[in-house]
């Protein structure tokens, strides 16, 4: 966190004119009592700055603050928030930061930034970033393979499946032809290809890809590695779609144990695990259990993902489906509106599904709703996020 030791400097930044609609201006005032709070690092860096007049202060990653007050000034069109440093929540933050540090220690930091852009849903920015690295620097073959893998992820998220597959295949071949072959990285790309096939509706090819990924993983990492958990999840979803619910449950439970053992308590994959069980309950027409699982997963994702992230939109859509089944049309419409708030382009299949789904449209007549409710539950497609 970068802030200023001078109120007027911060006020100037908060009230600076900008051409952005629906902007909320907030001036945060942080109070840090270092005689009380032990788990915080604060540094006055004005003498190291090119702009010493800004009186810049840095607060270390993971610092925790408690909101004391929040007031609004109509005259200034500005929110004023006061917050006090606190050690509460520091343990959870520290757990997550240590996990990320361990990942970063094994990673190329330049590529990690682009990876994070994809995770945040900034697909166009990520694509431009990776192509800039590809053409403006001199990456080695391992970096090239990782670049194409991540560009493939960005294309897949945008619904550009053919371009995504081309990038994934190039990444996979580069990893396999290396000496020695980079089997773990190749497994990640095969897993990504499997996800691509699922989104295209080719379950057979998807299952083959996930099984190949699992075999490569078992040759390179221990059986409790989180990437193995991710592939187990994907195979579980395949069995779920094939209505082999017992087998799906076995894979989901194996993945859940790995995630609980190896991931911090606020990691997105824990929401993924909950979502899987929601899918399973939904397929078995156990709608109450499905609702509980989807709600808990969605609440967790709301804490850790940007508000326009596609996974949040997908989770909102699933809840809209469940509320429709329960004849709770007002709640269904609220979640359906939320599902429209995402970074996916209009051409993406998810966007097309939203447009074609009359269940939630304001123009839907009572007769149409009644007809839909009399159909089989499979008329309401759940997203396997």
Short mmCIF file of N, CA, C and O in Angstrom, two decimals, residues 30-142:
data_model
loop_
_atom_site.label_atom_id
_atom_site.label_comp_id
_atom_site.label_asym_id
_atom_site.label_seq_id
_atom_site.Cartn_x
_atom_site.Cartn_y
_atom_site.Cartn_z
N UNK A 30 -5.43 6.27 7.60
CA UNK A 30 -4.97 5.09 8.31
C UNK A 30 -4.26 5.50 9.61
O UNK A 30 -3.40 6.38 9.60
N UNK A 31 -4.62 4.83 10.68
CA UNK A 31 -3.97 5.07 11.97
C UNK A 31 -3.20 3.82 12.36
O UNK A 31 -3.75 2.71 12.36
N UNK A 32 -1.91 4.01 12.68
CA UNK A 32 -1.06 2.87 13.04
C UNK A 32 -0.41 3.15 14.39
O UNK A 32 0.42 4.06 14.51
N UNK A 33 -0.79 2.39 15.40
CA UNK A 33 -0.18 2.50 16.73
C UNK A 33 0.79 1.33 16.88
O UNK A 33 0.38 0.20 17.17
N UNK A 34 2.08 1.60 16.67
CA UNK A 34 3.06 0.51 16.67
C UNK A 34 3.35 -0.02 18.07
O UNK A 34 4.06 -1.02 18.22
N UNK A 35 2.80 0.62 19.09
CA UNK A 35 2.93 0.06 20.44
C UNK A 35 1.89 -1.03 20.68
O UNK A 35 2.00 -1.81 21.62
N UNK A 36 0.87 -1.06 19.82
CA UNK A 36 -0.21 -2.04 19.95
C UNK A 36 -0.13 -3.10 18.86
O UNK A 36 -0.25 -4.30 19.12
N UNK A 37 0.08 -2.65 17.63
CA UNK A 37 0.11 -3.56 16.48
C UNK A 37 1.53 -4.06 16.25
O UNK A 37 2.46 -3.26 16.10
N UNK A 38 1.70 -5.35 16.24
CA UNK A 38 3.04 -5.94 16.11
C UNK A 38 3.32 -6.46 14.71
O UNK A 38 4.48 -6.49 14.27
N UNK A 39 2.27 -6.86 14.00
CA UNK A 39 2.47 -7.52 12.70
C UNK A 39 2.23 -6.54 11.56
O UNK A 39 1.32 -6.71 10.74
N UNK A 40 3.05 -5.50 11.51
CA UNK A 40 2.92 -4.51 10.44
C UNK A 40 4.28 -3.86 10.21
O UNK A 40 5.08 -3.71 11.15
N UNK A 41 4.55 -3.53 8.95
CA UNK A 41 5.77 -2.81 8.60
C UNK A 41 5.36 -1.55 7.84
O UNK A 41 4.66 -1.64 6.83
N UNK A 42 5.79 -0.38 8.35
CA UNK A 42 5.48 0.90 7.73
C UNK A 42 6.79 1.65 7.53
O UNK A 42 7.65 1.66 8.43
N UNK A 43 6.97 2.25 6.35
CA UNK A 43 8.22 2.96 6.06
C UNK A 43 7.96 4.32 5.45
O UNK A 43 7.14 4.45 4.54
N UNK A 44 8.66 5.35 5.97
CA UNK A 44 8.64 6.69 5.39
C UNK A 44 9.73 6.73 4.33
O UNK A 44 10.92 6.65 4.64
N UNK A 45 9.35 6.86 3.04
CA UNK A 45 10.33 6.77 1.95
C UNK A 45 10.50 8.09 1.21
O UNK A 45 11.02 8.11 0.10
N UNK A 46 10.07 9.19 1.82
CA UNK A 46 10.11 10.46 1.08
C UNK A 46 11.52 10.82 0.64
O UNK A 46 11.72 11.37 -0.44
N UNK A 47 12.54 10.51 1.43
CA UNK A 47 13.90 10.91 1.06
C UNK A 47 14.47 10.06 -0.07
O UNK A 47 15.50 10.40 -0.66
N UNK A 48 13.79 8.94 -0.39
CA UNK A 48 14.23 8.09 -1.52
C UNK A 48 13.43 8.38 -2.79
O UNK A 48 13.71 7.82 -3.84
N UNK A 49 12.41 9.22 -2.69
CA UNK A 49 11.48 9.43 -3.79
C UNK A 49 11.94 10.57 -4.69
O UNK A 49 12.58 11.52 -4.24
N UNK A 50 11.57 10.47 -5.99
CA UNK A 50 11.80 11.58 -6.92
C UNK A 50 10.84 12.73 -6.65
O UNK A 50 11.01 13.82 -7.19
N UNK A 51 9.81 12.46 -5.82
CA UNK A 51 8.82 13.49 -5.49
C UNK A 51 8.69 13.58 -3.97
O UNK A 51 7.66 13.18 -3.39
N UNK A 52 9.70 14.10 -3.29
CA UNK A 52 9.68 14.13 -1.82
C UNK A 52 8.51 14.93 -1.26
O UNK A 52 8.07 14.69 -0.13
N UNK A 53 7.98 15.88 -2.05
CA UNK A 53 6.86 16.69 -1.57
C UNK A 53 5.59 15.86 -1.37
O UNK A 53 4.65 16.29 -0.70
N UNK A 54 5.55 14.62 -1.94
CA UNK A 54 4.39 13.76 -1.75
C UNK A 54 4.41 13.05 -0.40
O UNK A 54 3.42 12.41 -0.03
N UNK A 55 5.53 13.11 0.31
CA UNK A 55 5.65 12.51 1.65
C UNK A 55 5.15 11.06 1.65
O UNK A 55 4.30 10.66 2.45
N UNK A 56 5.68 10.28 0.73
CA UNK A 56 5.16 8.92 0.51
C UNK A 56 5.51 7.96 1.63
O UNK A 56 6.63 7.94 2.14
N UNK A 57 4.52 7.15 1.99
CA UNK A 57 4.67 6.09 2.99
C UNK A 57 4.33 4.76 2.33
O UNK A 57 3.41 4.69 1.51
N UNK A 58 5.07 3.72 2.69
CA UNK A 58 4.76 2.38 2.21
C UNK A 58 4.33 1.50 3.38
O UNK A 58 4.94 1.55 4.45
N UNK A 59 3.29 0.70 3.15
CA UNK A 59 2.83 -0.27 4.13
C UNK A 59 2.98 -1.65 3.51
O UNK A 59 2.58 -1.87 2.37
N UNK A 60 3.58 -2.57 4.24
CA UNK A 60 3.91 -3.89 3.70
C UNK A 60 2.66 -4.69 3.33
O UNK A 60 1.59 -4.53 3.92
N UNK A 61 2.83 -5.57 2.34
CA UNK A 61 1.76 -6.45 1.90
C UNK A 61 1.26 -7.32 3.06
O UNK A 61 2.06 -7.86 3.82
N UNK A 62 -0.06 -7.43 3.18
CA UNK A 62 -0.63 -8.27 4.23
C UNK A 62 -1.05 -7.51 5.47
O UNK A 62 -1.57 -8.11 6.42
N UNK A 63 -0.80 -6.18 5.50
CA UNK A 63 -1.24 -5.39 6.65
C UNK A 63 -2.76 -5.44 6.76
O UNK A 63 -3.48 -5.45 5.77
N UNK A 64 -3.26 -5.48 7.99
CA UNK A 64 -4.69 -5.60 8.23
C UNK A 64 -5.21 -4.35 8.93
O UNK A 64 -4.58 -3.86 9.87
N UNK A 65 -6.35 -3.82 8.47
CA UNK A 65 -6.95 -2.62 9.05
C UNK A 65 -8.41 -2.87 9.37
O UNK A 65 -9.10 -3.60 8.66
N UNK A 66 -8.85 -2.24 10.45
CA UNK A 66 -10.26 -2.30 10.84
C UNK A 66 -10.90 -0.94 10.56
O UNK A 66 -10.37 0.10 10.96
N UNK A 67 -12.04 -0.92 9.86
CA UNK A 67 -12.72 0.34 9.55
C UNK A 67 -13.40 0.87 10.81
O UNK A 67 -14.21 0.19 11.44
N UNK A 68 -13.07 2.11 11.16
CA UNK A 68 -13.64 2.75 12.35
C UNK A 68 -14.86 3.60 12.00
O UNK A 68 -15.83 3.65 12.75
N UNK A 69 -14.80 4.31 10.87
CA UNK A 69 -15.93 5.16 10.49
C UNK A 69 -15.96 5.34 8.98
O UNK A 69 -14.95 5.17 8.30
N UNK A 70 -17.15 5.68 8.48
CA UNK A 70 -17.33 5.91 7.04
C UNK A 70 -18.43 6.95 6.87
O UNK A 70 -19.60 6.68 7.20
N UNK A 71 -18.06 8.14 6.38
CA UNK A 71 -19.04 9.22 6.22
C UNK A 71 -18.92 9.81 4.82
O UNK A 71 -17.87 9.72 4.17
N UNK A 72 -20.01 10.44 4.38
CA UNK A 72 -20.05 11.01 3.03
C UNK A 72 -20.32 12.50 3.09
O UNK A 72 -21.21 12.95 3.83
N UNK A 73 -19.55 13.27 2.31
CA UNK A 73 -19.75 14.71 2.21
C UNK A 73 -20.36 15.02 0.84
O UNK A 73 -19.70 14.86 -0.19
N UNK A 74 -21.63 15.46 0.85
CA UNK A 74 -22.28 15.82 -0.41
C UNK A 74 -21.59 17.03 -1.04
O UNK A 74 -21.46 17.12 -2.27
N UNK A 75 -21.17 17.98 -0.20
CA UNK A 75 -20.54 19.20 -0.70
C UNK A 75 -19.28 18.89 -1.50
O UNK A 75 -19.03 19.48 -2.55
N UNK A 76 -18.49 17.93 -1.01
CA UNK A 76 -17.23 17.59 -1.68
C UNK A 76 -17.36 16.36 -2.58
O UNK A 76 -16.41 16.01 -3.28
N UNK A 77 -18.54 15.70 -2.54
CA UNK A 77 -18.75 14.45 -3.28
C UNK A 77 -17.61 13.47 -2.96
O UNK A 77 -16.95 12.93 -3.85
N UNK A 78 -17.42 13.24 -1.67
CA UNK A 78 -16.26 12.46 -1.22
C UNK A 78 -16.60 11.67 0.03
O UNK A 78 -17.24 12.17 0.95
N UNK A 79 -16.20 10.39 0.01
CA UNK A 79 -16.32 9.55 1.20
C UNK A 79 -15.07 9.71 2.06
O UNK A 79 -13.96 9.79 1.54
N UNK A 80 -15.26 9.74 3.37
CA UNK A 80 -14.15 9.78 4.32
C UNK A 80 -14.18 8.52 5.17
O UNK A 80 -15.18 8.25 5.86
N UNK A 81 -13.12 7.73 5.10
CA UNK A 81 -13.04 6.48 5.84
C UNK A 81 -11.83 6.52 6.76
O UNK A 81 -10.71 6.83 6.31
N UNK A 82 -12.03 6.21 8.03
CA UNK A 82 -10.90 6.07 8.95
C UNK A 82 -10.74 4.60 9.30
O UNK A 82 -11.73 3.88 9.48
N UNK A 83 -9.50 4.17 9.36
CA UNK A 83 -9.22 2.76 9.64
C UNK A 83 -8.00 2.65 10.54
O UNK A 83 -7.05 3.42 10.41
N UNK A 84 -8.02 1.69 11.45
CA UNK A 84 -6.93 1.49 12.40
C UNK A 84 -6.23 0.17 12.10
O UNK A 84 -6.89 -0.85 11.84
N UNK A 85 -4.90 0.19 12.16
CA UNK A 85 -4.13 -1.04 11.95
C UNK A 85 -4.49 -2.05 13.03
O UNK A 85 -4.74 -1.70 14.19
N UNK A 86 -4.55 -3.32 12.63
CA UNK A 86 -4.94 -4.38 13.55
C UNK A 86 -4.18 -5.65 13.22
O UNK A 86 -3.82 -5.89 12.07
N UNK A 87 -3.92 -6.45 14.24
CA UNK A 87 -3.28 -7.74 14.01
C UNK A 87 -4.30 -8.81 13.64
O UNK A 87 -3.94 -9.93 13.28
N UNK A 88 -5.59 -8.47 13.77
CA UNK A 88 -6.63 -9.44 13.41
C UNK A 88 -6.58 -9.70 11.91
O UNK A 88 -6.46 -8.78 11.11
N UNK A 89 -6.69 -10.93 11.52
CA UNK A 89 -6.65 -11.27 10.10
C UNK A 89 -5.25 -11.43 9.55
O UNK A 89 -5.05 -11.85 8.42
N UNK A 90 -4.24 -11.09 10.37
CA UNK A 90 -2.85 -11.16 9.89
C UNK A 90 -2.44 -12.60 9.60
O UNK A 90 -1.67 -12.86 8.67
N UNK A 91 -2.95 -13.54 10.40
CA UNK A 91 -2.56 -14.95 10.21
C UNK A 91 -3.01 -15.47 8.86
O UNK A 91 -2.25 -16.12 8.13
N UNK A 92 -4.27 -15.15 8.50
CA UNK A 92 -4.79 -15.60 7.19
C UNK A 92 -4.02 -14.96 6.05
O UNK A 92 -3.69 -15.62 5.06
N UNK A 93 -3.74 -13.67 6.19
CA UNK A 93 -2.98 -12.97 5.15
C UNK A 93 -1.58 -13.55 5.02
O UNK A 93 -1.07 -13.77 3.92
N UNK A 94 -0.96 -13.81 6.16
CA UNK A 94 0.41 -14.34 6.15
C UNK A 94 0.46 -15.71 5.49
O UNK A 94 1.37 -16.02 4.72
N UNK A 95 -0.54 -16.55 5.76
CA UNK A 95 -0.61 -17.88 5.17
C UNK A 95 -0.66 -17.80 3.66
O UNK A 95 0.06 -18.50 2.95
N UNK A 96 -1.51 -16.90 3.14
CA UNK A 96 -1.67 -16.76 1.70
C UNK A 96 -0.40 -16.18 1.06
O UNK A 96 0.04 -16.62 0.01
N UNK A 97 0.20 -15.18 1.72
CA UNK A 97 1.39 -14.53 1.17
C UNK A 97 2.56 -15.52 1.11
O UNK A 97 3.30 -15.56 0.13
N UNK A 98 2.72 -16.32 2.15
CA UNK A 98 3.81 -17.30 2.15
C UNK A 98 3.62 -18.31 1.03
O UNK A 98 4.59 -18.74 0.39
N UNK A 99 2.36 -18.70 0.79
CA UNK A 99 2.08 -19.63 -0.30
C UNK A 99 2.46 -19.00 -1.64
O UNK A 99 3.09 -19.63 -2.48
N UNK A 100 2.08 -17.72 -1.84
CA UNK A 100 2.40 -17.05 -3.09
C UNK A 100 3.91 -16.83 -3.24
O UNK A 100 4.44 -16.93 -4.34
N UNK A 101 4.60 -16.53 -2.14
CA UNK A 101 6.05 -16.35 -2.20
C UNK A 101 6.73 -17.63 -2.67
O UNK A 101 7.68 -17.60 -3.45
N UNK A 102 6.24 -18.76 -2.14
CA UNK A 102 6.82 -20.06 -2.53
C UNK A 102 6.61 -20.30 -4.02
O UNK A 102 7.50 -20.79 -4.72
N UNK A 103 5.42 -19.94 -4.54
CA UNK A 103 5.16 -20.10 -5.97
C UNK A 103 6.06 -19.19 -6.79
O UNK A 103 6.61 -19.59 -7.81
N UNK A 104 6.20 -17.95 -6.32
CA UNK A 104 6.99 -16.98 -7.07
C UNK A 104 8.47 -17.33 -7.08
O UNK A 104 9.19 -17.03 -8.03
N UNK A 105 8.93 -17.98 -6.01
CA UNK A 105 10.34 -18.37 -5.95
C UNK A 105 10.68 -19.36 -7.04
O UNK A 105 11.83 -19.45 -7.48
N UNK A 106 9.66 -20.10 -7.49
CA UNK A 106 9.87 -21.10 -8.54
C UNK A 106 9.52 -20.55 -9.92
O UNK A 106 9.57 -21.26 -10.90
N UNK A 107 9.14 -19.26 -9.99
CA UNK A 107 8.59 -18.73 -11.22
C UNK A 107 9.44 -17.61 -11.80
O UNK A 107 10.25 -16.99 -11.10
N UNK A 108 9.22 -17.37 -13.07
CA UNK A 108 9.79 -16.21 -13.75
C UNK A 108 8.87 -15.03 -13.45
O UNK A 108 7.71 -15.01 -13.83
N UNK A 109 9.40 -14.01 -12.76
CA UNK A 109 8.55 -12.93 -12.29
C UNK A 109 7.94 -12.11 -13.44
O UNK A 109 6.84 -11.60 -13.32
N UNK A 110 8.67 -12.00 -14.55
CA UNK A 110 8.13 -11.26 -15.70
C UNK A 110 6.89 -11.98 -16.24
O UNK A 110 5.88 -11.35 -16.56
N UNK A 111 6.96 -13.30 -16.33
CA UNK A 111 5.83 -14.08 -16.83
C UNK A 111 4.72 -14.14 -15.78
O UNK A 111 3.53 -14.20 -16.13
N UNK A 112 5.09 -14.13 -14.49
CA UNK A 112 4.10 -14.20 -13.42
C UNK A 112 3.12 -13.02 -13.50
O UNK A 112 1.93 -13.17 -13.27
N UNK A 113 3.63 -11.85 -13.87
CA UNK A 113 2.75 -10.68 -13.96
C UNK A 113 1.67 -10.89 -15.02
O UNK A 113 0.50 -10.59 -14.79
N UNK A 114 2.06 -11.41 -16.18
CA UNK A 114 1.08 -11.70 -17.21
C UNK A 114 0.09 -12.77 -16.77
O UNK A 114 -1.11 -12.69 -17.07
N UNK A 115 0.59 -13.78 -16.05
CA UNK A 115 -0.27 -14.83 -15.51
C UNK A 115 -1.33 -14.22 -14.60
O UNK A 115 -2.51 -14.60 -14.65
N UNK A 116 -0.92 -13.27 -13.75
CA UNK A 116 -1.86 -12.62 -12.84
C UNK A 116 -2.90 -11.80 -13.60
O UNK A 116 -4.07 -11.73 -13.19
N UNK A 117 -2.50 -11.20 -14.73
CA UNK A 117 -3.46 -10.46 -15.55
C UNK A 117 -4.56 -11.39 -16.06
O UNK A 117 -5.74 -11.03 -16.08
N UNK A 118 -4.17 -12.62 -16.47
CA UNK A 118 -5.18 -13.60 -16.91
C UNK A 118 -6.09 -13.96 -15.75
O UNK A 118 -7.31 -14.02 -15.89
N UNK A 119 -5.50 -14.20 -14.56
CA UNK A 119 -6.29 -14.58 -13.39
C UNK A 119 -7.29 -13.48 -13.03
O UNK A 119 -8.38 -13.77 -12.55
N UNK A 120 -6.91 -12.22 -13.25
CA UNK A 120 -7.79 -11.09 -12.91
C UNK A 120 -8.87 -10.85 -13.96
O UNK A 120 -9.73 -9.99 -13.78
N UNK A 121 -8.81 -11.58 -15.08
CA UNK A 121 -9.80 -11.38 -16.14
C UNK A 121 -9.42 -10.31 -17.14
O UNK A 121 -10.22 -9.93 -17.99
N UNK A 122 -8.16 -9.82 -17.07
CA UNK A 122 -7.70 -8.79 -18.00
C UNK A 122 -7.07 -9.47 -19.23
O UNK A 122 -5.86 -9.40 -19.46
N UNK A 123 -7.91 -10.11 -20.06
CA UNK A 123 -7.41 -10.98 -21.12
C UNK A 123 -6.72 -10.22 -22.24
O UNK A 123 -5.68 -10.66 -22.75
N UNK A 124 -7.28 -9.09 -22.64
CA UNK A 124 -6.67 -8.31 -23.73
C UNK A 124 -5.33 -7.75 -23.28
O UNK A 124 -4.33 -7.80 -24.01
N UNK A 125 -5.28 -7.22 -22.04
CA UNK A 125 -4.02 -6.71 -21.51
C UNK A 125 -2.98 -7.82 -21.41
O UNK A 125 -1.80 -7.62 -21.72
N UNK A 126 -3.40 -9.01 -20.97
CA UNK A 126 -2.48 -10.13 -20.82
C UNK A 126 -1.90 -10.54 -22.18
O UNK A 126 -0.69 -10.77 -22.31
N UNK A 127 -2.77 -10.61 -23.19
CA UNK A 127 -2.32 -10.99 -24.52
C UNK A 127 -1.30 -10.00 -25.06
O UNK A 127 -0.23 -10.39 -25.57
N UNK A 128 -1.58 -8.71 -24.92
CA UNK A 128 -0.64 -7.69 -25.38
C UNK A 128 0.67 -7.77 -24.61
O UNK A 128 1.76 -7.63 -25.19
N UNK A 129 0.58 -8.02 -23.32
CA UNK A 129 1.77 -8.10 -22.48
C UNK A 129 2.68 -9.24 -22.92
O UNK A 129 3.89 -9.07 -23.09
N UNK A 130 2.09 -10.42 -23.14
CA UNK A 130 2.90 -11.59 -23.52
C UNK A 130 3.50 -11.44 -24.92
O UNK A 130 4.64 -11.83 -25.16
N UNK A 131 2.74 -10.87 -25.84
CA UNK A 131 3.30 -10.66 -27.18
C UNK A 131 4.43 -9.63 -27.13
O UNK A 131 5.41 -9.75 -27.88
N UNK A 132 4.31 -8.65 -26.25
CA UNK A 132 5.38 -7.66 -26.10
C UNK A 132 6.67 -8.33 -25.63
O UNK A 132 7.77 -8.05 -26.12
N UNK A 133 6.55 -9.26 -24.67
CA UNK A 133 7.72 -10.01 -24.19
C UNK A 133 8.30 -10.86 -25.31
O UNK A 133 9.51 -10.95 -25.49
N UNK A 134 7.40 -11.49 -26.07
CA UNK A 134 7.82 -12.41 -27.12
C UNK A 134 8.65 -11.70 -28.19
O UNK A 134 9.64 -12.24 -28.68
N UNK A 135 8.24 -10.47 -28.54
CA UNK A 135 8.89 -9.79 -29.67
C UNK A 135 9.91 -8.72 -29.27
O UNK A 135 10.71 -8.30 -30.10
N UNK A 136 9.88 -8.27 -28.01
CA UNK A 136 10.79 -7.20 -27.63
C UNK A 136 11.97 -7.67 -26.80
O UNK A 136 12.89 -6.91 -26.54
N UNK A 137 11.95 -8.92 -26.37
CA UNK A 137 13.07 -9.46 -25.61
C UNK A 137 13.60 -10.70 -26.33
O UNK A 137 13.25 -10.96 -27.46
N UNK A 138 14.42 -11.45 -25.65
CA UNK A 138 14.99 -12.65 -26.27
C UNK A 138 14.71 -13.86 -25.37
O UNK A 138 15.62 -14.40 -24.74
N UNK A 139 13.44 -14.30 -25.30
CA UNK A 139 13.09 -15.39 -24.38
C UNK A 139 13.68 -16.72 -24.83
O UNK A 139 13.85 -16.97 -26.02
N UNK A 140 14.00 -17.58 -23.85
CA UNK A 140 14.46 -18.93 -24.18
C UNK A 140 13.25 -19.81 -24.49
O UNK A 140 12.10 -19.37 -24.39
N UNK A 141 13.50 -21.07 -24.88
CA UNK A 141 12.40 -21.90 -25.35
C UNK A 141 11.40 -22.21 -24.23
O UNK A 141 10.21 -22.33 -24.47
N UNK A 142 11.87 -22.31 -22.98
CA UNK A 142 10.95 -22.57 -21.86
C UNK A 142 10.03 -21.36 -21.65
O UNK A 142 8.83 -21.51 -21.44
#
